[in-house]
XYZ file of C-alpha atoms in Angstrom:
591
model
C -21.131 74.621 -28.803
C -17.862 74.835 -28.786
C -15.663 72.750 -26.442
C -11.791 73.016 -25.587
C -10.057 70.179 -23.635
C -7.075 70.860 -21.944
C -5.694 67.689 -20.368
C -3.049 67.989 -17.155
C 0.614 67.271 -18.231
C 0.449 64.042 -16.379
C -2.356 62.591 -18.236
C -2.714 59.179 -19.280
C -1.939 58.651 -23.203
C -4.496 56.691 -24.865
C -8.597 57.327 -26.509
C -10.999 58.922 -24.213
C -14.730 59.137 -24.819
C -16.080 62.632 -24.561
C -19.761 62.398 -23.083
C -22.136 65.733 -21.954
C -24.578 65.302 -19.326
C -27.511 67.724 -19.808
C -30.325 68.500 -17.271
C -33.513 70.288 -18.260
C -36.502 70.429 -16.300
C -35.689 67.863 -13.786
C -34.649 65.311 -16.324
C -31.003 64.024 -16.793
C -29.843 63.216 -20.785
C -26.422 61.454 -21.578
C -24.995 62.192 -25.180
C -21.804 60.823 -26.535
C -20.201 63.905 -28.397
C -17.434 61.587 -29.589
C -13.621 60.636 -28.715
C -10.446 61.994 -28.641
C -6.639 61.125 -27.915
C -4.430 62.280 -25.650
C -0.716 61.781 -26.564
C 2.923 63.069 -24.941
C 3.399 66.342 -25.861
C 7.141 67.493 -26.640
C 5.950 71.209 -27.218
C 4.831 71.348 -23.298
C 7.399 72.353 -21.120
C 5.695 70.577 -18.393
C 5.542 67.125 -20.204
C 8.521 64.717 -19.487
C 8.888 64.266 -22.869
C 9.623 67.971 -23.417
C 12.119 69.002 -26.355
C 13.021 72.976 -26.565
C 14.415 72.857 -30.203
C 12.059 73.196 -33.030
C 14.092 71.801 -35.509
C 14.704 68.515 -33.939
C 10.794 68.399 -32.601
C 10.213 68.315 -36.522
C 12.913 65.586 -37.075
C 12.593 63.361 -34.331
C 8.443 63.144 -33.798
C 6.998 64.959 -37.096
C 9.336 63.634 -39.450
C 7.771 60.639 -41.337
C 10.879 59.798 -43.545
C 14.291 58.288 -41.754
C 17.198 56.466 -43.332
C 18.837 53.278 -42.251
C 22.588 53.038 -41.803
C 24.228 49.722 -42.624
C 27.229 48.063 -44.015
C 30.649 47.968 -42.166
C 32.437 50.872 -40.268
C 34.818 51.480 -43.197
C 31.984 51.078 -45.573
C 28.418 52.690 -44.771
C 25.934 52.210 -46.615
C 22.225 53.644 -46.253
C 18.436 52.933 -47.369
C 15.195 55.321 -46.832
C 12.511 53.867 -44.441
C 9.137 55.227 -44.352
C 8.074 55.431 -40.458
C 4.440 56.551 -41.259
C 3.446 57.467 -37.764
C 0.820 59.420 -39.306
C -0.915 57.098 -41.363
C -4.373 56.381 -40.845
C -5.451 53.545 -38.203
C -1.559 53.571 -36.829
C -2.315 55.618 -33.727
C -5.169 52.662 -32.901
C -2.460 50.317 -33.471
C -0.290 51.725 -31.251
C -2.507 52.206 -28.490
C -3.344 48.204 -29.130
C 0.112 47.942 -28.453
C -0.139 49.387 -25.269
C -3.256 47.192 -24.357
C -1.424 43.749 -25.043
C 1.690 44.698 -23.183
C -0.179 45.853 -20.192
C 0.047 42.713 -18.365
C 3.774 42.708 -19.148
C 4.143 46.152 -16.626
C 1.287 45.025 -13.885
C -0.162 42.094 -14.617
C -3.411 43.752 -15.533
C -4.245 46.578 -17.160
C -6.789 47.969 -14.405
C -4.139 50.559 -13.485
C -3.778 52.543 -16.154
C -1.502 55.161 -14.153
C 1.614 53.932 -15.972
C 0.458 55.340 -19.186
C 1.491 58.852 -18.042
C 5.195 57.907 -17.672
C 7.130 57.657 -20.976
C 9.837 55.502 -19.331
C 7.130 52.647 -18.239
C 5.530 53.478 -22.021
C 8.966 52.684 -23.476
C 9.663 49.544 -21.748
C 5.929 48.134 -22.573
C 6.587 48.952 -26.491
C 9.940 47.661 -26.602
C 9.074 44.518 -24.542
C 6.164 44.154 -27.749
C 8.428 45.088 -30.367
C 10.659 41.945 -29.482
C 9.989 38.595 -31.106
C 10.766 36.584 -28.448
C 7.112 37.103 -27.261
C 3.512 35.380 -27.747
C 2.137 38.339 -29.083
C 5.337 40.262 -30.237
C 5.450 42.351 -33.390
C 8.120 41.108 -35.522
C 10.046 37.549 -35.593
C 13.743 37.146 -36.320
C 14.488 34.215 -38.590
C 16.456 31.523 -37.292
C 19.331 30.185 -39.604
C 18.585 32.717 -42.088
C 15.251 30.478 -43.267
C 12.699 32.941 -44.727
C 10.792 30.438 -46.479
C 8.008 30.950 -44.029
C 7.776 34.623 -44.435
C 9.010 37.730 -45.777
C 12.641 38.460 -46.248
C 14.025 40.798 -43.087
C 15.557 43.260 -45.812
C 12.513 43.842 -48.272
C 10.805 45.718 -45.642
C 10.144 49.725 -47.171
C 8.509 51.007 -43.820
C 7.258 49.984 -40.825
C 3.073 50.907 -41.843
C 2.867 47.313 -43.505
C 4.437 45.684 -40.604
C 2.376 46.873 -37.834
C -0.723 46.721 -39.980
C 0.120 42.928 -40.752
C 0.681 42.678 -37.021
C -2.870 43.784 -36.257
C -4.661 42.653 -38.875
C -3.282 39.188 -38.241
C -4.830 38.836 -34.728
C -1.555 40.173 -33.245
C 0.780 37.195 -34.262
C 4.482 38.179 -34.996
C 5.301 39.043 -38.615
C 7.818 37.015 -40.451
C 10.494 38.038 -40.423
C 12.329 41.225 -39.502
C 16.055 42.257 -38.353
C 17.294 44.491 -35.949
C 17.112 47.780 -38.279
C 13.467 46.862 -38.946
C 12.779 46.399 -35.071
C 14.508 49.528 -34.272
C 12.505 51.428 -37.085
C 9.020 50.191 -36.241
C 9.931 50.935 -32.405
C 10.764 54.483 -33.617
C 7.321 54.585 -35.395
C 5.542 54.033 -32.557
C 7.110 56.197 -30.357
C 6.896 58.808 -32.259
C 3.395 58.258 -33.079
C 2.745 58.573 -29.145
C 4.172 61.892 -29.004
C 8.164 60.854 -27.699
C 10.696 62.337 -29.483
C 12.670 59.030 -30.836
C 15.463 58.156 -33.557
C 17.184 54.950 -35.072
C 21.190 54.875 -34.008
C 23.212 52.313 -35.707
C 26.369 51.172 -33.728
C 28.864 49.234 -36.110
C 31.074 46.320 -34.616
C 28.863 45.243 -32.348
C 29.704 42.055 -29.646
C 27.489 39.676 -28.693
C 29.559 37.270 -25.906
C 27.769 34.738 -23.863
C 30.730 34.420 -21.636
C 32.893 37.493 -20.950
C 30.736 40.736 -20.506
C 33.515 43.000 -21.983
C 35.129 40.814 -24.424
C 34.421 39.031 -27.831
C 36.596 36.600 -29.638
C 36.416 35.149 -32.807
C 38.037 32.181 -33.810
C 40.087 30.936 -37.250
C 41.795 27.871 -38.717
C 44.747 27.748 -40.597
C 43.303 28.665 -43.819
C 41.757 31.875 -42.215
C 38.228 30.375 -42.198
C 36.249 32.165 -39.738
C 34.827 29.337 -36.899
C 31.228 29.386 -35.612
C 31.806 30.044 -32.314
C 29.822 30.826 -29.273
C 30.741 34.881 -29.389
C 29.356 36.753 -32.484
C 30.907 40.214 -33.877
C 27.848 41.601 -35.675
C 29.032 44.004 -38.269
C 26.422 46.576 -37.500
C 23.521 46.878 -35.193
C 20.469 49.026 -34.826
C 18.797 50.079 -31.646
C 16.599 53.206 -30.815
C 16.783 55.795 -28.573
C 13.918 58.156 -27.181
C 13.821 61.657 -25.703
C 12.614 61.890 -22.075
C 13.200 63.120 -18.621
C 14.067 60.369 -15.850
C 12.146 61.340 -13.450
C 13.045 58.216 -11.987
C 16.543 59.468 -11.389
C 15.819 62.669 -10.426
C 16.199 64.181 -13.713
C 14.591 67.231 -14.362
C 15.175 67.926 -17.998
C 15.126 65.569 -21.163
C 18.012 63.471 -22.390
C 18.216 60.560 -25.125
C 17.763 56.840 -23.392
C 18.890 53.644 -25.256
C 15.951 51.417 -25.856
C 17.231 47.807 -27.971
C 14.175 46.017 -29.062
C 16.309 43.350 -30.836
C 16.459 39.930 -28.494
C 20.310 38.767 -28.086
C 21.018 35.239 -26.871
C 22.562 34.369 -23.746
C 24.165 31.021 -24.585
C 21.835 29.163 -22.414
C 19.070 28.791 -25.022
C 17.251 32.181 -23.647
C 16.741 35.404 -25.093
C 17.501 38.738 -23.164
C 16.476 42.044 -24.657
C 18.298 45.037 -23.919
C 15.297 46.588 -23.081
C 16.223 49.903 -21.031
C 15.708 52.814 -21.027
C 18.895 53.438 -20.489
C 20.346 56.685 -20.108
C 23.295 57.053 -22.691
C 25.147 60.047 -20.391
C 25.369 56.977 -17.753
C 27.171 55.002 -19.953
C 29.658 57.330 -21.287
C 30.161 57.856 -17.559
C 30.230 54.232 -16.443
C 27.261 54.576 -14.105
C 25.794 51.606 -14.471
C 23.979 51.098 -11.233
C 21.604 54.124 -12.111
C 19.665 52.195 -14.940
C 18.063 49.361 -16.729
C 20.270 46.878 -18.194
C 23.234 49.581 -18.428
C 25.699 47.149 -18.247
C 24.510 45.493 -21.681
C 24.840 48.498 -23.405
C 28.360 49.571 -21.868
C 29.688 45.951 -22.828
C 28.198 46.329 -26.386
C 30.233 49.587 -26.835
C 33.605 49.044 -24.862
C 34.486 45.329 -25.270
C 38.054 43.951 -26.157
C 38.142 42.141 -29.331
C 40.604 38.893 -29.675
C 41.361 36.918 -32.504
C 42.222 33.229 -32.228
C 43.686 30.828 -34.552
C 42.865 27.196 -34.072
C 45.331 24.559 -34.741
C 44.164 20.904 -35.365
C 40.861 21.714 -32.788
C 43.435 21.313 -29.806
C 45.006 24.360 -29.666
C 44.490 28.246 -29.966
C 47.094 31.017 -30.397
C 46.162 34.662 -29.757
C 46.849 36.454 -33.130
C 45.191 40.274 -32.452
C 43.813 42.235 -29.495
C 42.193 45.227 -30.141
C 40.063 47.534 -27.671
C 38.891 49.773 -30.238
C 36.814 47.760 -32.695
C 33.794 47.766 -30.343
C 31.718 50.357 -30.731
C 33.927 52.585 -32.769
C 31.165 54.298 -34.840
C 27.652 55.258 -33.694
C 25.802 57.194 -36.464
C 22.144 58.564 -36.975
C 20.328 60.513 -39.559
C 21.087 64.332 -39.017
C 18.529 67.018 -38.190
C 16.975 68.312 -41.249
C 19.487 66.490 -43.446
C 20.081 63.293 -45.339
C 23.582 63.035 -44.377
C 24.470 61.049 -40.629
C 25.615 62.483 -37.786
C 28.423 60.501 -35.871
C 26.868 60.424 -31.868
C 29.882 58.117 -30.716
C 31.174 60.786 -28.224
C 27.588 60.580 -26.572
C 28.266 56.936 -25.185
C 31.982 57.140 -24.655
C 35.080 59.349 -24.525
C 37.758 59.254 -26.707
C 39.646 56.042 -26.254
C 43.035 56.261 -24.247
C 41.640 59.473 -22.470
C 41.411 59.797 -18.405
C 38.030 60.467 -18.889
C 37.665 57.066 -21.037
C 39.850 55.502 -18.542
C 38.013 56.265 -15.748
C 34.323 55.442 -16.707
C 35.643 51.988 -17.624
C 37.223 51.222 -14.281
C 33.759 52.496 -12.858
C 31.938 50.047 -15.220
C 34.395 47.447 -14.638
C 33.914 47.251 -10.869
C 29.950 46.903 -11.600
C 30.365 44.379 -14.135
C 32.579 42.207 -12.433
C 31.750 42.073 -8.329
C 35.089 40.749 -7.500
C 36.707 43.584 -8.214
C 34.530 46.612 -6.301
C 37.329 47.445 -4.352
C 39.829 47.286 -6.945
C 42.110 49.824 -7.631
C 42.582 51.051 -10.912
C 46.294 49.958 -10.977
C 45.147 46.532 -10.428
C 42.770 46.656 -13.175
C 45.195 47.998 -15.646
C 47.170 44.780 -14.878
C 44.291 42.851 -15.530
C 43.731 44.081 -18.694
C 47.236 44.503 -19.685
C 47.527 40.627 -18.903
C 44.605 39.893 -21.860
C 46.558 41.772 -24.526
C 49.358 40.606 -26.718
C 51.804 42.474 -28.847
C 50.506 43.802 -32.388
C 51.557 42.741 -35.576
C 54.062 45.816 -35.873
C 55.763 44.088 -32.950
C 56.162 40.911 -34.751
C 58.176 42.868 -37.605
C 55.721 43.116 -40.196
C 53.164 45.147 -40.995
C 49.981 44.235 -43.070
C 46.853 46.077 -43.953
C 43.935 45.178 -47.139
C 43.064 47.848 -48.528
C 40.204 48.320 -51.226
C 41.208 49.296 -54.843
C 37.295 49.424 -55.973
C 33.728 49.715 -54.397
C 32.396 46.849 -55.861
C 28.959 46.982 -57.452
C 27.042 43.554 -57.638
C 28.405 42.029 -60.410
C 31.934 43.562 -60.189
C 35.155 41.944 -59.289
C 36.585 42.596 -55.899
C 40.155 44.666 -56.017
C 42.198 44.920 -53.113
C 45.573 45.811 -52.311
C 47.565 43.624 -49.780
C 50.155 46.233 -48.398
C 52.819 44.464 -46.211
C 55.842 46.366 -44.762
C 59.051 44.596 -43.290
C 60.119 46.820 -40.059
C 63.261 44.778 -39.561
C 66.864 45.168 -40.821
C 66.433 41.580 -42.021
C 65.268 39.356 -44.987
C 61.657 37.720 -43.809
C 60.356 34.825 -46.035
C 56.483 33.669 -45.123
C 53.788 31.583 -46.278
C 50.162 32.910 -46.055
C 47.122 31.312 -46.322
C 44.503 33.535 -47.471
C 40.492 32.974 -48.039
C 37.073 34.842 -48.362
C 33.948 33.840 -46.484
C 30.285 35.193 -46.723
C 29.539 37.240 -43.274
C 25.658 37.966 -42.049
C 25.273 41.165 -40.597
C 25.085 39.646 -37.394
C 28.543 37.852 -37.407
C 27.410 34.356 -38.649
C 30.066 32.875 -40.722
C 28.586 31.138 -44.100
C 30.500 29.574 -47.110
C 34.262 29.999 -47.563
C 34.242 30.005 -51.801
C 37.522 31.323 -52.009
C 41.098 30.265 -50.684
C 44.495 30.568 -52.048
C 48.475 30.349 -50.438
C 51.138 32.985 -51.168
C 55.023 32.693 -50.573
C 55.977 36.326 -49.368
C 59.794 37.449 -49.292
C 60.511 40.815 -47.807
C 63.658 42.413 -47.973
C 65.096 44.498 -45.230
C 62.487 47.661 -44.270
C 60.798 46.607 -47.865
C 57.325 47.538 -48.358
C 55.558 45.423 -50.966
C 52.054 45.808 -52.461
C 50.052 42.511 -53.466
C 47.055 42.984 -55.792
C 44.466 40.440 -55.197
C 41.039 40.153 -57.154
C 37.965 37.791 -55.960
C 36.077 37.493 -59.091
C 31.647 38.057 -59.451
C 31.925 34.101 -60.521
C 33.384 32.932 -57.337
C 31.506 35.138 -54.729
C 28.176 35.879 -56.877
C 26.574 32.049 -56.010
C 27.086 32.597 -52.186
C 26.333 36.207 -51.308
C 22.976 36.695 -49.515
C 20.938 39.548 -48.519
C 23.326 40.767 -45.994
C 26.074 41.854 -49.033
C 29.031 41.108 -46.963
C 32.455 38.945 -47.137
C 35.421 38.789 -45.019
C 38.949 38.421 -46.664
C 41.551 36.972 -44.236
C 45.106 36.212 -44.724
C 47.079 34.176 -42.180
C 50.220 33.224 -41.957
C 51.861 29.409 -41.722
C 51.957 28.882 -37.881
C 55.436 26.496 -39.029
C 57.040 29.625 -40.116
C 57.501 30.652 -36.421
C 55.111 33.611 -36.393
C 51.387 33.690 -36.615
C 50.229 36.871 -38.203
C 47.015 37.842 -39.509
C 44.939 40.684 -41.073
C 41.516 40.772 -42.336
C 38.844 43.150 -43.915
C 35.089 43.017 -44.022
C 33.743 43.913 -47.858
C 30.414 44.921 -48.802
C 29.266 44.460 -52.054
C 26.556 47.586 -53.632
C 23.663 46.616 -54.960
C 22.430 48.380 -57.811
C 20.718 51.409 -57.736
C 16.687 51.911 -58.546
C 16.185 55.507 -59.975
C 12.766 56.702 -58.688
C 12.046 59.892 -61.113
C 8.450 61.611 -60.476
C 7.473 62.862 -63.549
C 4.828 65.727 -61.917
C 4.404 67.603 -58.954
C 2.305 65.504 -56.414
C -0.746 67.156 -55.438
C -3.661 66.280 -52.968
C -6.097 63.838 -55.246
C -4.686 64.768 -58.291
C -3.250 61.525 -60.190
C 0.873 61.635 -60.545
C 3.260 59.739 -62.632
C 6.559 58.372 -61.600
C 9.500 56.470 -63.365
C 11.263 53.920 -62.024
C 14.369 52.305 -63.830
C 16.927 49.763 -62.920
C 19.233 47.991 -65.071
C 20.710 44.242 -64.598
C 24.490 44.689 -64.067
C 25.276 41.004 -64.371
C 26.156 38.820 -67.075
C 22.823 36.428 -66.602
C 19.354 36.617 -66.460
C 17.641 37.946 -63.069
C 14.523 35.835 -62.731
C 11.409 36.484 -60.529
C 11.728 40.234 -60.443
C 9.847 42.050 -58.017
C 9.319 45.733 -57.308
C 8.317 46.919 -54.050
C 6.507 50.714 -53.603
C 5.668 52.524 -50.844
C 5.269 56.256 -50.227
C 4.015 58.466 -47.854
C 0.733 59.693 -48.566
C 0.699 58.173 -52.020
C -0.299 55.058 -51.122
C -2.528 53.479 -48.776
C -1.154 50.216 -48.952
C 2.219 48.888 -50.747
C 2.550 48.184 -54.617
C 3.854 45.353 -55.739
C 5.158 45.000 -59.800
C 5.996 41.695 -61.265
C 9.205 42.551 -63.390
C 9.648 38.796 -64.714
C 13.195 37.857 -65.985
C 15.561 40.733 -66.765
C 18.163 39.600 -69.254
C 21.861 40.310 -68.845
C 22.746 43.846 -69.233
C 19.154 44.971 -69.492
C 17.673 48.198 -68.696
C 13.880 48.181 -66.841
C 11.691 50.907 -66.978
C 8.267 51.104 -65.244
C 5.849 54.115 -65.425
C 3.575 54.204 -61.925
C 0.672 56.136 -61.628
C -0.699 57.208 -58.109
C -3.002 59.530 -56.592
C -1.570 61.269 -53.426
C -4.419 60.910 -50.579
C -3.163 63.566 -47.861
C -1.059 66.383 -47.249
C 2.950 65.987 -46.403
C 6.246 65.765 -47.667
C 5.779 63.068 -50.006
C 8.586 60.309 -51.125
C 8.370 57.245 -53.194
C 10.653 54.138 -52.197
C 11.189 51.496 -54.489
C 12.911 48.080 -53.482
C 13.620 45.376 -56.153
C 13.709 41.831 -55.263
C 14.925 38.762 -57.130
C 16.486 35.263 -56.931
C 19.783 37.132 -56.651
C 18.984 39.646 -53.769
């Protein structure tokens, strides 16, 4: 007997049991023929997740390989990620996530009707990914303490994370960060049939007081002080494609979902759960959606830098409307390059549409201005700003002279330009400090002072060098440092310029020595060079591959001497068809 099952487009996603009832000679028999799964179908025009572009379906539903973008907006780095939504057992884990999150939605799982709506399913998945829940999938470390878990940046893919959560009786996996949280959510959503992708936003503000402003405070040496506000160097979230029937949408569009919990400043954690219609953020229509005001503020906040003098007085040294949300990117369809999607979240800065959207959002975020005119709001915003550095008569910027690799010195050019027809003599304090990706200032490892004299209209270039011996002992997993030059307030003018710098990690080269074929042994060569003038101890190589390894493979490399080349041959047997890719991640006492 051949049986074809045609579930309706509004069927609830999940696992079904197929029973057959046979009646013969007055007797009725029941026989279980097996089970089957119903998922969302982006190929079906009646499904709310329908996507009419085949290339996009292949990228956002079928592709098991992804790329996470990190670093800073002037130096974007990337690393591969294995989503693994078609690996054995992942679908059952994803349905377990829906089961565990059912109480979040309706208080019990007796009513399954919400499982046919991608809006509600995405809310449940987002809630379960967040680490502030009892059964959340991943936990974020506190104070960068990884001692009781795995380093957040050592994961290569979602599969081991989901398996560890499932096999560990649904206890949170230690530890993750925004990139791994968004990637795990992307895996779950693609597995359920909802087109999804990971987005990176560079310069992501986290303010506890002003929803449309973020403050960074520096001392007289240029050291970034730990305050209530944080300016994340980058932040990853998830976008999923669906029609918002609750907003009377008939066609699908991208919805923002952020599984990373953010601190509110009152000891509580708030997740920008969404789904938030991306187009509503661009238009400033914040009352249409879940958490729309949170997402809008993350891409449209003003940045203000303050100089603290003796912990009693603060002077505003810079104010900029552009840094926050200035660069939003995601992996391009069918390509290893990134796609800039900033225009989907905000209009061009200074344009009429950008201003209209901001005024519209401002009235919703600040209820006291709900009836205020555009001119009134503009006056309030102008009062917050101060003259830029060029208005003080001196223009400054820090320019990279090299693209430093781990172990290399950092070379910069400090460019100063006197815009006036008079001499200027200023004293500057310079410093370098480690910054986490989430904007937490750490060790200040380098300071210096210099007197600068500029003639009328003179342009001067001062070379700066920070050696590896200075930053090496302090650099952490994030590989980000901040260099600041600030003038001495006693000179009468307070000037400051800063630059975030990313130190590139040494590459791990993976070379397949034979073409992977199903159930045929294959060999790969993995090579790595220790670029340091010192030994690297406790080196461990973690390997993972779609359809190549059922579990991640760990290779203990021991100690690598200075400038030593390590070469390892790995044998494996592909166990299923697919687009095979081998991922390698090196961990040691240095990174």
